[in-house]
Amino acid sequence: DTEVTQTPKHLVMGMTNKKSLKCEQHMGHRAMYWYKQKAKKPPELMFVYSYEKLSINESVPSRFSPECPNSSLLNLHLHALQPEDSALYLCASSLLAGKRNIQYFGAGTRLSVL
Amino acid sequence: AQSVTQPDIHITVSEGASLELRCNYSYGATPYLFWYVQSPGQGLQLLLKYFSGDTLVQGIKGFEAEFKRSQSSFNLRKPSVHWSDAAEYFCAVVKGEYGNKLVFGAGTILRVKS
């Protein structure tokens, strides 16, 4: 089973709202990732967690706040977003962080910021 | 810096015809390369990977790819395309000091005509 589950599938929020995206995996993976994919563009890495610790932040604005409360769960807290933040947000996980580790992706959350 | 280039934005093939999607990489040492497929509005599914060893790698859904160091290429092939193969295909390379970043090419949209 290589399933990464993301909820919700769709989210519409205003610029003053606070919302959270959730990602879950039960494969025993210890690395988890957030990617942002704008329309007609490839995914771009936002954050990497390794053993529940943030290891990479790709200079993402502070209105995006990741959290990894345990090894199976990854959240992305959203606050005061801008319309240009509308995108597909993809979560991925791998057994470990590192070159030979395959990343498995969830179906994504499509976010619209009004 | 490690990167991949997909020179074809769109490719259209007839159902039953053969397919080759191009990917060129930029990296001094042996790269860690992947091909992913993304159906509209969906997450990414791994088709195949190359880490080392045999330069012809087999993947799921009848896809294969050949690593050619002399040409800095990792092209994806399928001998006979099915209508369900219509999707966007991304080549990706591992990047970063610890190899925990995945960088994607711009993607190639495959259209299949009946």
mmCIF file of C-alpha atoms in Angstrom:
data_model
loop_
_atom_site.group_PDB
_atom_site.id
_atom_site.type_symbol
_atom_site.label_atom_id
_atom_site.label_comp_id
_atom_site.label_asym_id
_atom_site.label_seq_id
_atom_site.Cartn_x
_atom_site.Cartn_y
_atom_site.Cartn_z
ATOM 1 C CA ASP A 1 0.000 0.000 0.000
ATOM 2 C CA THR A 2 1.557 3.291 -1.111
ATOM 3 C CA GLU A 3 -1.270 5.592 -0.184
ATOM 4 C CA VAL A 4 -0.946 9.175 0.920
ATOM 5 C CA THR A 5 -4.296 10.684 1.862
ATOM 6 C CA GLN A 6 -4.961 14.405 1.647
ATOM 7 C CA THR A 7 -7.974 16.267 2.947
ATOM 8 C CA PRO A 8 -9.891 18.210 1.945
ATOM 9 C CA LYS A 9 -9.849 17.644 -1.815
ATOM 10 C CA HIS A 10 -11.050 21.173 -2.484
ATOM 11 C CA LEU A 11 -10.904 24.299 -0.352
ATOM 12 C CA VAL A 12 -12.151 27.809 -0.971
ATOM 13 C CA MET A 13 -11.082 30.477 1.464
ATOM 14 C CA GLY A 14 -11.064 34.195 1.829
ATOM 15 C CA MET A 15 -7.944 36.206 2.409
ATOM 16 C CA THR A 16 -8.752 36.670 6.101
ATOM 17 C CA ASN A 17 -9.556 33.027 6.818
ATOM 18 C CA LYS A 18 -7.480 30.466 8.653
ATOM 19 C CA LYS A 19 -7.601 26.938 7.324
ATOM 20 C CA SER A 20 -5.520 23.782 7.438
ATOM 21 C CA LEU A 21 -4.605 21.095 4.962
ATOM 22 C CA LYS A 22 -4.052 17.585 6.219
ATOM 23 C CA CYS A 23 -1.897 14.766 4.931
ATOM 24 C CA GLU A 24 -1.710 11.254 6.324
ATOM 25 C CA GLN A 25 0.287 8.135 5.525
ATOM 26 C CA HIS A 26 0.519 4.779 7.256
ATOM 27 C CA MET A 27 3.484 3.341 5.420
ATOM 28 C CA GLY A 28 5.953 3.965 8.221
ATOM 29 C CA HIS A 29 7.619 6.713 6.219
ATOM 30 C CA ARG A 30 9.736 9.160 8.200
ATOM 31 C CA ALA A 31 10.024 11.911 5.587
ATOM 32 C CA MET A 32 7.105 14.045 4.451
ATOM 33 C CA TYR A 33 6.894 16.878 1.982
ATOM 34 C CA TRP A 34 4.667 19.741 0.856
ATOM 35 C CA TYR A 35 4.673 20.859 -2.766
ATOM 36 C CA LYS A 36 2.797 23.671 -4.486
ATOM 37 C CA GLN A 37 1.681 23.270 -8.087
ATOM 38 C CA LYS A 38 0.337 26.233 -9.999
ATOM 39 C CA ALA A 39 -1.770 25.629 -13.073
ATOM 40 C CA LYS A 40 0.209 24.330 -16.049
ATOM 41 C CA LYS A 41 3.426 24.235 -13.981
ATOM 42 C CA PRO A 42 5.419 21.461 -12.322
ATOM 43 C CA PRO A 43 5.261 20.912 -8.565
ATOM 44 C CA GLU A 44 7.639 23.034 -6.505
ATOM 45 C CA LEU A 45 8.973 21.942 -3.151
ATOM 46 C CA MET A 46 7.865 23.983 -0.138
ATOM 47 C CA PHE A 47 8.851 22.021 2.988
ATOM 48 C CA VAL A 48 10.567 18.787 3.985
ATOM 49 C CA TYR A 49 10.119 17.049 7.324
ATOM 50 C CA SER A 50 12.456 14.308 8.417
ATOM 51 C CA TYR A 51 11.696 12.412 11.628
ATOM 52 C CA GLU A 52 9.046 15.014 12.455
ATOM 53 C CA LYS A 53 11.585 17.829 12.278
ATOM 54 C CA LEU A 54 11.521 20.553 9.647
ATOM 55 C CA SER A 55 14.644 20.074 7.560
ATOM 56 C CA ILE A 56 13.953 22.235 4.513
ATOM 57 C CA ASN A 57 11.938 25.421 4.089
ATOM 58 C CA GLU A 58 12.245 26.692 0.546
ATOM 59 C CA SER A 59 11.835 30.337 1.571
ATOM 60 C CA VAL A 60 8.082 29.939 1.830
ATOM 61 C CA PRO A 61 6.141 32.984 3.149
ATOM 62 C CA SER A 62 5.140 32.771 6.800
ATOM 63 C CA ARG A 63 1.446 32.724 5.907
ATOM 64 C CA PHE A 64 2.121 29.017 5.259
ATOM 65 C CA SER A 65 2.917 27.191 8.485
ATOM 66 C CA PRO A 66 3.714 23.474 8.382
ATOM 67 C CA GLU A 67 3.346 21.119 11.290
ATOM 68 C CA CYS A 68 4.243 17.465 11.753
ATOM 69 C CA PRO A 69 2.591 16.306 14.984
ATOM 70 C CA ASN A 70 3.596 12.674 14.510
ATOM 71 C CA SER A 71 5.244 10.402 11.988
ATOM 72 C CA SER A 72 1.994 9.727 10.127
ATOM 73 C CA LEU A 73 0.530 13.182 9.913
ATOM 74 C CA LEU A 74 1.524 16.415 8.209
ATOM 75 C CA ASN A 75 -0.472 19.622 8.319
ATOM 76 C CA LEU A 76 -0.200 22.884 6.447
ATOM 77 C CA HIS A 77 -1.787 25.803 8.263
ATOM 78 C CA LEU A 78 -2.903 28.675 6.083
ATOM 79 C CA HIS A 79 -3.502 32.234 7.198
ATOM 80 C CA ALA A 80 -3.993 35.522 5.366
ATOM 81 C CA LEU A 81 -3.381 33.982 1.977
ATOM 82 C CA GLN A 82 -3.330 35.897 -1.264
ATOM 83 C CA PRO A 83 -5.170 35.050 -4.488
ATOM 84 C CA GLU A 84 -1.848 34.074 -6.058
ATOM 85 C CA ASP A 85 -1.612 31.274 -3.507
ATOM 86 C CA SER A 86 -4.403 29.477 -5.329
ATOM 87 C CA ALA A 87 -2.903 26.189 -6.471
ATOM 88 C CA LEU A 88 -2.880 22.435 -6.061
ATOM 89 C CA TYR A 89 -1.059 21.534 -2.839
ATOM 90 C CA LEU A 90 0.529 18.122 -2.926
ATOM 91 C CA CYS A 91 1.797 16.092 -0.034
ATOM 92 C CA ALA A 92 4.351 13.326 -0.453
ATOM 93 C CA SER A 93 6.137 10.879 1.777
ATOM 94 C CA SER A 94 9.181 8.645 1.522
ATOM 95 C CA LEU A 95 10.713 6.021 3.752
ATOM 96 C CA LEU A 96 13.562 8.367 4.588
ATOM 97 C CA ALA A 97 14.825 11.660 3.232
ATOM 98 C CA GLY A 98 17.654 11.085 0.817
ATOM 99 C CA LYS A 99 18.645 10.260 -2.731
ATOM 100 C CA ARG A 100 17.425 6.680 -3.021
ATOM 101 C CA ASN A 101 14.069 7.275 -1.426
ATOM 102 C CA ILE A 102 11.009 7.286 -3.627
ATOM 103 C CA GLN A 103 8.439 9.954 -2.919
ATOM 104 C CA TYR A 104 4.800 8.872 -3.022
ATOM 105 C CA PHE A 105 2.262 11.587 -3.651
ATOM 106 C CA GLY A 106 -1.267 12.201 -2.505
ATOM 107 C CA ALA A 107 -4.024 13.405 -4.831
ATOM 108 C CA GLY A 108 -3.663 16.959 -3.588
ATOM 109 C CA THR A 109 -5.855 19.715 -2.217
ATOM 110 C CA ARG A 110 -7.036 22.251 -4.754
ATOM 111 C CA LEU A 111 -7.061 25.605 -3.000
ATOM 112 C CA SER A 112 -8.834 28.703 -4.231
ATOM 113 C CA VAL A 113 -8.229 31.997 -2.432
ATOM 114 C CA LEU A 114 -10.838 34.650 -3.060
ATOM 115 C CA ALA B 1 23.105 22.461 -10.317
ATOM 116 C CA GLN B 2 20.958 19.436 -10.904
ATOM 117 C CA SER B 3 18.063 20.088 -13.278
ATOM 118 C CA VAL B 4 16.000 18.398 -15.942
ATOM 119 C CA THR B 5 14.635 19.748 -19.196
ATOM 120 C CA GLN B 6 11.642 18.421 -21.060
ATOM 121 C CA PRO B 7 11.806 20.017 -24.489
ATOM 122 C CA ASP B 8 8.309 19.022 -25.626
ATOM 123 C CA ILE B 9 5.387 20.827 -24.020
ATOM 124 C CA HIS B 10 2.745 18.864 -25.932
ATOM 125 C CA ILE B 11 2.878 15.610 -27.849
ATOM 126 C CA THR B 12 0.014 14.006 -29.759
ATOM 127 C CA VAL B 13 0.137 10.374 -30.814
ATOM 128 C CA SER B 14 -2.380 8.002 -32.284
ATOM 129 C CA GLU B 15 -3.679 5.176 -30.171
ATOM 130 C CA GLY B 16 -1.540 2.115 -30.770
ATOM 131 C CA ALA B 17 1.453 4.135 -31.924
ATOM 132 C CA SER B 18 4.758 4.187 -30.110
ATOM 133 C CA LEU B 19 5.711 6.994 -27.767
ATOM 134 C CA GLU B 20 8.926 8.650 -26.699
ATOM 135 C CA LEU B 21 9.031 11.553 -24.255
ATOM 136 C CA ARG B 22 12.325 13.359 -23.927
ATOM 137 C CA CYS B 23 14.133 14.331 -20.754
ATOM 138 C CA ASN B 24 17.608 15.828 -20.534
ATOM 139 C CA TYR B 25 19.411 16.225 -17.242
ATOM 140 C CA SER B 26 22.168 18.475 -16.059
ATOM 141 C CA TYR B 27 24.409 16.939 -13.424
ATOM 142 C CA GLY B 28 28.071 16.056 -13.187
ATOM 143 C CA ALA B 29 27.759 12.747 -11.375
ATOM 144 C CA THR B 30 25.225 9.977 -11.892
ATOM 145 C CA PRO B 31 21.822 11.513 -11.295
ATOM 146 C CA TYR B 32 18.878 9.928 -9.533
ATOM 147 C CA LEU B 33 16.058 10.217 -12.061
ATOM 148 C CA PHE B 34 12.328 9.609 -12.025
ATOM 149 C CA TRP B 35 9.349 9.728 -14.326
ATOM 150 C CA TYR B 36 5.964 10.578 -12.835
ATOM 151 C CA VAL B 37 2.551 10.802 -14.488
ATOM 152 C CA GLN B 38 -0.268 13.133 -13.471
ATOM 153 C CA SER B 39 -3.835 12.806 -14.682
ATOM 154 C CA PRO B 40 -5.916 16.000 -14.668
ATOM 155 C CA GLY B 41 -6.603 17.219 -11.147
ATOM 156 C CA GLN B 42 -4.742 14.292 -9.611
ATOM 157 C CA GLY B 43 -1.540 13.665 -7.736
ATOM 158 C CA LEU B 44 1.600 12.193 -9.217
ATOM 159 C CA GLN B 45 2.148 8.498 -9.777
ATOM 160 C CA LEU B 46 5.633 7.073 -10.092
ATOM 161 C CA LEU B 47 6.219 5.285 -13.396
ATOM 162 C CA LEU B 48 9.863 4.327 -12.948
ATOM 163 C CA LYS B 49 13.191 5.378 -11.505
ATOM 164 C CA TYR B 50 16.893 5.158 -12.259
ATOM 165 C CA PHE B 51 19.517 5.106 -9.537
ATOM 166 C CA SER B 52 22.333 3.046 -11.015
ATOM 167 C CA GLY B 53 23.016 -0.229 -12.816
ATOM 168 C CA ASP B 54 21.111 -1.370 -15.869
ATOM 169 C CA THR B 55 20.481 1.655 -18.048
ATOM 170 C CA LEU B 56 17.169 0.324 -19.386
ATOM 171 C CA VAL B 57 14.580 0.430 -16.641
ATOM 172 C CA GLN B 58 11.116 -1.014 -16.732
ATOM 173 C CA GLY B 59 8.184 0.671 -15.068
ATOM 174 C CA ILE B 60 4.492 0.274 -14.586
ATOM 175 C CA LYS B 61 1.825 0.412 -17.287
ATOM 176 C CA GLY B 62 4.221 -0.861 -19.957
ATOM 177 C CA PHE B 63 6.585 2.123 -19.786
ATOM 178 C CA GLU B 64 10.354 1.942 -19.958
ATOM 179 C CA ALA B 65 13.146 4.493 -19.934
ATOM 180 C CA GLU B 66 16.747 4.428 -21.011
ATOM 181 C CA PHE B 67 19.516 6.311 -19.241
ATOM 182 C CA LYS B 68 22.132 7.547 -21.689
ATOM 183 C CA ARG B 69 25.037 9.261 -20.016
ATOM 184 C CA SER B 70 26.632 10.278 -23.316
ATOM 185 C CA GLN B 71 23.509 12.205 -24.265
ATOM 186 C CA SER B 72 22.521 13.290 -20.734
ATOM 187 C CA SER B 73 19.108 11.853 -21.431
ATOM 188 C CA PHE B 74 16.490 9.728 -19.721
ATOM 189 C CA ASN B 75 13.750 9.309 -22.301
ATOM 190 C CA LEU B 76 10.488 7.567 -21.554
ATOM 191 C CA ARG B 77 9.094 5.094 -24.068
ATOM 192 C CA LYS B 78 6.058 2.956 -24.635
ATOM 193 C CA PRO B 79 5.637 0.676 -27.647
ATOM 194 C CA SER B 80 1.871 1.057 -27.988
ATOM 195 C CA VAL B 81 -0.066 3.936 -26.468
ATOM 196 C CA HIS B 82 -3.557 3.515 -25.049
ATOM 197 C CA TRP B 83 -6.137 6.304 -24.767
ATOM 198 C CA SER B 84 -5.843 6.068 -20.978
ATOM 199 C CA ASP B 85 -2.198 7.175 -21.210
ATOM 200 C CA ALA B 86 -3.324 10.725 -21.952
ATOM 201 C CA ALA B 87 -1.922 12.746 -19.056
ATOM 202 C CA GLU B 88 0.974 14.992 -18.125
ATOM 203 C CA TYR B 89 4.372 13.398 -17.664
ATOM 204 C CA PHE B 90 7.105 14.831 -15.486
ATOM 205 C CA CYS B 91 10.758 13.932 -15.416
ATOM 206 C CA ALA B 92 12.419 14.667 -12.077
ATOM 207 C CA VAL B 93 15.879 14.613 -10.534
ATOM 208 C CA VAL B 94 17.010 14.477 -6.937
ATOM 209 C CA LYS B 95 18.812 17.595 -5.831
ATOM 210 C CA GLY B 96 20.416 19.007 -2.732
ATOM 211 C CA GLU B 97 23.290 18.186 -0.456
ATOM 212 C CA TYR B 98 21.359 15.365 1.230
ATOM 213 C CA GLY B 99 19.368 14.385 -1.833
ATOM 214 C CA ASN B 100 16.039 15.201 -0.285
ATOM 215 C CA LYS B 101 14.779 17.644 -2.887
ATOM 216 C CA LEU B 102 12.934 16.534 -6.001
ATOM 217 C CA VAL B 103 13.106 18.974 -8.919
ATOM 218 C CA PHE B 104 10.717 18.507 -11.804
ATOM 219 C CA GLY B 105 10.937 19.333 -15.454
ATOM 220 C CA ALA B 106 8.251 21.513 -16.990
ATOM 221 C CA GLY B 107 6.213 18.500 -18.009
ATOM 222 C CA THR B 108 4.955 17.084 -21.301
ATOM 223 C CA ILE B 109 1.238 16.843 -21.977
ATOM 224 C CA LEU B 110 0.390 13.722 -23.933
ATOM 225 C CA ARG B 111 -2.703 13.684 -26.086
ATOM 226 C CA VAL B 112 -3.872 10.412 -27.629
ATOM 227 C CA LYS B 113 -6.021 10.514 -30.725
ATOM 228 C CA SER B 114 -8.229 7.640 -31.742
#
